[in-house]
Coordinates of C-alpha atoms in Angstrom, one line a residue:
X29 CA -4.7 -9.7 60.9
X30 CA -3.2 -6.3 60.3
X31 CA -0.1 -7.7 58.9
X32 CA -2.3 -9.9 56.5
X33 CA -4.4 -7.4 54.8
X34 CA -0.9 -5.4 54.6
X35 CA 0.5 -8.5 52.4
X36 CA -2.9 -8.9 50.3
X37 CA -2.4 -5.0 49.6
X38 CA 1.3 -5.6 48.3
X39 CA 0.2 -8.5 46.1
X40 CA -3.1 -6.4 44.4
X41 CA -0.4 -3.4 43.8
X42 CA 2.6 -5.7 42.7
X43 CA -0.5 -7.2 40.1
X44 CA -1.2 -3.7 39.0
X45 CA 2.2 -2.2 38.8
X46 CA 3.1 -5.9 36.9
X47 CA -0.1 -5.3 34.0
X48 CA 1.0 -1.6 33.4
X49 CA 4.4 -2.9 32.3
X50 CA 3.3 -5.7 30.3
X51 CA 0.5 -2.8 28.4
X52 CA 3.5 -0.6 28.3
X53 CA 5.8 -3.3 26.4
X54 CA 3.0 -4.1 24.5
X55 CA 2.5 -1.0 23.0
X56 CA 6.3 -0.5 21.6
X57 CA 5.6 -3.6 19.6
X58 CA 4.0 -1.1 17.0
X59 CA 6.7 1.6 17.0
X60 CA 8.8 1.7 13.6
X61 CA 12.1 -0.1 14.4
X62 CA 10.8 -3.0 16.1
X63 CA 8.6 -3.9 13.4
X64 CA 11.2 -4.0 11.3
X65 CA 13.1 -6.2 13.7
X66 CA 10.3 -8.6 13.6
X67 CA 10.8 -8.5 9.6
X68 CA 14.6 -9.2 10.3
X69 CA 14.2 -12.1 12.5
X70 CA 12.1 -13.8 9.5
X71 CA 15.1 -13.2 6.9
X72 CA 12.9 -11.1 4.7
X73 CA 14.2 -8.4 2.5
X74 CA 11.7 -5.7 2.6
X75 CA 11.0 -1.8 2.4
X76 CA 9.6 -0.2 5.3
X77 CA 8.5 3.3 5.2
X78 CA 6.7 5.4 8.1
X79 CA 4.2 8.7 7.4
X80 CA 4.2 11.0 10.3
X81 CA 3.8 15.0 10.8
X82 CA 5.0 17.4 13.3
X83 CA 3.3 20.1 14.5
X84 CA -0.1 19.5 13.7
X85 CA -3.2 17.9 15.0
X86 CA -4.2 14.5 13.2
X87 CA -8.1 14.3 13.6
X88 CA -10.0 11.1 12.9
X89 CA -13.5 10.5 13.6
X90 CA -13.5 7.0 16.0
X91 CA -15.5 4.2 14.5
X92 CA -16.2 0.5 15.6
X93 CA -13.1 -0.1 13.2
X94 CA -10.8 1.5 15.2
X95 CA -9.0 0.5 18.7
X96 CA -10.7 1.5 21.7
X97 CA -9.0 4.6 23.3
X98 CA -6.6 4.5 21.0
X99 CA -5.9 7.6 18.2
X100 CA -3.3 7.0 15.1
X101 CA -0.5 9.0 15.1
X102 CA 1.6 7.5 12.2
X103 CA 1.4 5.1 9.7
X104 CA 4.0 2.5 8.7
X105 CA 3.8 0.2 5.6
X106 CA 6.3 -2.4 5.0
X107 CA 6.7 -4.1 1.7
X108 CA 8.2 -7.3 0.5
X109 CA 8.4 -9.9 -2.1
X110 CA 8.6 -14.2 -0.9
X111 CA 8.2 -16.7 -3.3
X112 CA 7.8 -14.2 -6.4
X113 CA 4.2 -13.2 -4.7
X114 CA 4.7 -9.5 -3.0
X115 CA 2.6 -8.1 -0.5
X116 CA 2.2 -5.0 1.7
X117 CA 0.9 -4.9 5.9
X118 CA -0.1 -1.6 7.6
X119 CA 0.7 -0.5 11.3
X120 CA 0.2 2.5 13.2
X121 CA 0.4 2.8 16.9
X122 CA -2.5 0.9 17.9
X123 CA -2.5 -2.4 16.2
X124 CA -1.6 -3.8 12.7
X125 CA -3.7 -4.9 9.5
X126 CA -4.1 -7.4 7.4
X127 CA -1.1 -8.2 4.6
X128 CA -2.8 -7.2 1.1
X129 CA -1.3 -9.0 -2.2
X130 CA -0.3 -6.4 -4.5
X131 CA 0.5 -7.1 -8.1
X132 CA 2.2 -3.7 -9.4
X133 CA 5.2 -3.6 -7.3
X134 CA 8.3 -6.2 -6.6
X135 CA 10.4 -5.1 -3.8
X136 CA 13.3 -7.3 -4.5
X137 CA 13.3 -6.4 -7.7
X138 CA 13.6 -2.5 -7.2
X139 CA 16.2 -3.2 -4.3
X140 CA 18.7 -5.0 -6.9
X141 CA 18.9 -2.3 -9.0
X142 CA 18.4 0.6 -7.2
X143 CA 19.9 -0.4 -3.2
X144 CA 23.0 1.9 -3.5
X145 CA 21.1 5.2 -5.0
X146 CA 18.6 4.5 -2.3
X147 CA 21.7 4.1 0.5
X148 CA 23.5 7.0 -0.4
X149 CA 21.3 9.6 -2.2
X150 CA 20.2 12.3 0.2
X151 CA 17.3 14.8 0.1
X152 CA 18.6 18.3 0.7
X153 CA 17.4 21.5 2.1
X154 CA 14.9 23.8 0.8
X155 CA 17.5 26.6 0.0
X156 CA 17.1 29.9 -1.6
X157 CA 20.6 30.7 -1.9
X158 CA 23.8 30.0 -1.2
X159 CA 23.2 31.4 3.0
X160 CA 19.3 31.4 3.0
X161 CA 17.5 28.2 4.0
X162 CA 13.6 27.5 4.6
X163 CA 11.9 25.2 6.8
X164 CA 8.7 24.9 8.0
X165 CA 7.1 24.5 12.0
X166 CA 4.0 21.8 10.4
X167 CA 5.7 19.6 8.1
X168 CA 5.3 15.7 7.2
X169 CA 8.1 13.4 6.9
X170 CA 9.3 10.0 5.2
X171 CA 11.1 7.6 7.4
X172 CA 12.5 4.8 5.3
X173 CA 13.7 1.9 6.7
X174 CA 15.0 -0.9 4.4
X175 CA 16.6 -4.6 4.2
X176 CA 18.0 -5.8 1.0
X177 CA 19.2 -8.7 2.6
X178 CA 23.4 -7.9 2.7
X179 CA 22.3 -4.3 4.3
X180 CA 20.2 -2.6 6.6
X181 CA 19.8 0.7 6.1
X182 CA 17.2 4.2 7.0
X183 CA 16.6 7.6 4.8
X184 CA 14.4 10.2 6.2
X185 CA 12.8 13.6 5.0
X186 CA 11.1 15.8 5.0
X187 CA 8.8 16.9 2.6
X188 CA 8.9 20.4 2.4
X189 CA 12.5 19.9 1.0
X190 CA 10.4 18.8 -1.9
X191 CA 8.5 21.9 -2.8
X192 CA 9.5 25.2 -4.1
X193 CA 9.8 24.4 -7.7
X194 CA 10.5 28.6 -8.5
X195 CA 12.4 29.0 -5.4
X196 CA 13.8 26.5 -4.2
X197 CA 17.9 25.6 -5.6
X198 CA 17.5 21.7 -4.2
X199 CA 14.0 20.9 -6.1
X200 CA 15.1 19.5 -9.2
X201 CA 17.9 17.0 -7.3
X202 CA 15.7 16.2 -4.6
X203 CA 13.0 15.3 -6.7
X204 CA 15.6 13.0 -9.2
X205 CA 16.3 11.1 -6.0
X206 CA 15.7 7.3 -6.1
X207 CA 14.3 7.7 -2.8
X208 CA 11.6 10.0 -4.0
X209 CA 10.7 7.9 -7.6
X210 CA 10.3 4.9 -4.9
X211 CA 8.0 7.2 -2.8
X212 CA 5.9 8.4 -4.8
X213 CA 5.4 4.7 -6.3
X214 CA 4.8 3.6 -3.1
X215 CA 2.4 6.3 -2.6
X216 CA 0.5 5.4 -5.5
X217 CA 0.1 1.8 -4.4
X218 CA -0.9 2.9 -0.9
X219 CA -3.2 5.7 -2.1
X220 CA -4.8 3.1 -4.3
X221 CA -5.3 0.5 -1.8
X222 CA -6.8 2.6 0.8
X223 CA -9.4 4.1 -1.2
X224 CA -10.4 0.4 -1.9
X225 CA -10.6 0.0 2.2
X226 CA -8.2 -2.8 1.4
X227 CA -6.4 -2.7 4.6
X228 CA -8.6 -3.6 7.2
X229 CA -7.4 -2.8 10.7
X230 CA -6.7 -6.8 13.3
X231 CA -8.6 -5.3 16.0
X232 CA -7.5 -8.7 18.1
X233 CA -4.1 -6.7 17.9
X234 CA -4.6 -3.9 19.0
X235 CA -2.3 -3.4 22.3
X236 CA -5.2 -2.0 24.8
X237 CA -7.4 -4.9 24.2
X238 CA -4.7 -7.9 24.0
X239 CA -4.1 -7.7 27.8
X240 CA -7.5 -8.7 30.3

């Protein structure tokens, strides 16, 4: 008998120990590179491009909208263009959201004939002179992660690099950058869309609820 209720214990705990890992893989299905990945299995060129700050507290009031238990930390937008019809899809750590048409924006098109300026152009340092630098403990940074279809490729900054107009020896080239015209473009398009509430959040995604 003893040696019975011993092997019922090992099953419930193998059961337990087996739904934490599957919650756990789950959940990295929403992190930045392997959405991506999921974009790259489907052949699709795209732009991906993550929003996420450093120390800082993000603070959102939790409505029925939202996953259960689950806070934002980042937000991630990728955007592509199939059949001349582009479109944009939101994620953050919890879940994704629906795909949203947009009209104003062709990623293929800005890929062909910006791709190498957006490869190799690089945002600098804030710097004040040739041996002073200045950074920032709370900043916010672009992660950009994109797929023109012959090359895979990632540009990050941050933005601080981008202010300091009077002070600052870097604004003027950091703010020429490709990368920058294509951010705040994509800015715009994402500013406009989510005043609209236009991106409206799969809660049958989101990671906590998918497993029972």
């Amino acid at each position: 008998m003893k040696t019975a209720i011993q092997f019922i214990l090992i099953l419930i705990l193998s059961s337990c120990a087996s739904k934490k890992s599957i919650e756990r893989k789950v959940i990295t299905e929403y992190n930045f590179q392997n959405i991506t990945e999921s974009f790259d299995a489907k052949k699709i060129n795209y732009i991906g491009l993550k929003k996420y700050c450093v120390g800082g507290i993000r603070i959102e009031m939790p409505n029925e909208k939202d996953c259960k238990n689950c806070y934002s930390e980042y937000d991630i937008y990728i955007f592509w263009t199939i059949k001349g019809k582009s479109y944009v899809q939101k994620f953050d750590n919890c879940s994704e959201f629906n795909i949203v048409e947009i009209l104003d924006f062709k990623a293929n098109e800005f890929l062909k004939k910006n791709t190498l300026e957006l490869q190799t152009g690089k945002v600098g340092n804030y710097k004040i002179d040739q041996e002073t630098f200045s950074s920032v403990s709370h900043s916010c940074f672009r992660n950009y992660i994109i797929n023109d279809g012959k090359t895979k490729y990632q540009n990050e900054f941050d933005i601080y690099n981008l202010t300091g107009e009077n002070e600052n020896l870097n604004f003027k080239s950091n703010n020429e950058l490709k990368i920058i015209q294509l951010d705040n473009k994509l800015n715009k398009i994402i500013k406009r869309l989510e005043n609209e509430n236009q991106f409206e959040r799969n809660k049958k995604t989101c990671y906590n609820t998918r497993i029972k």
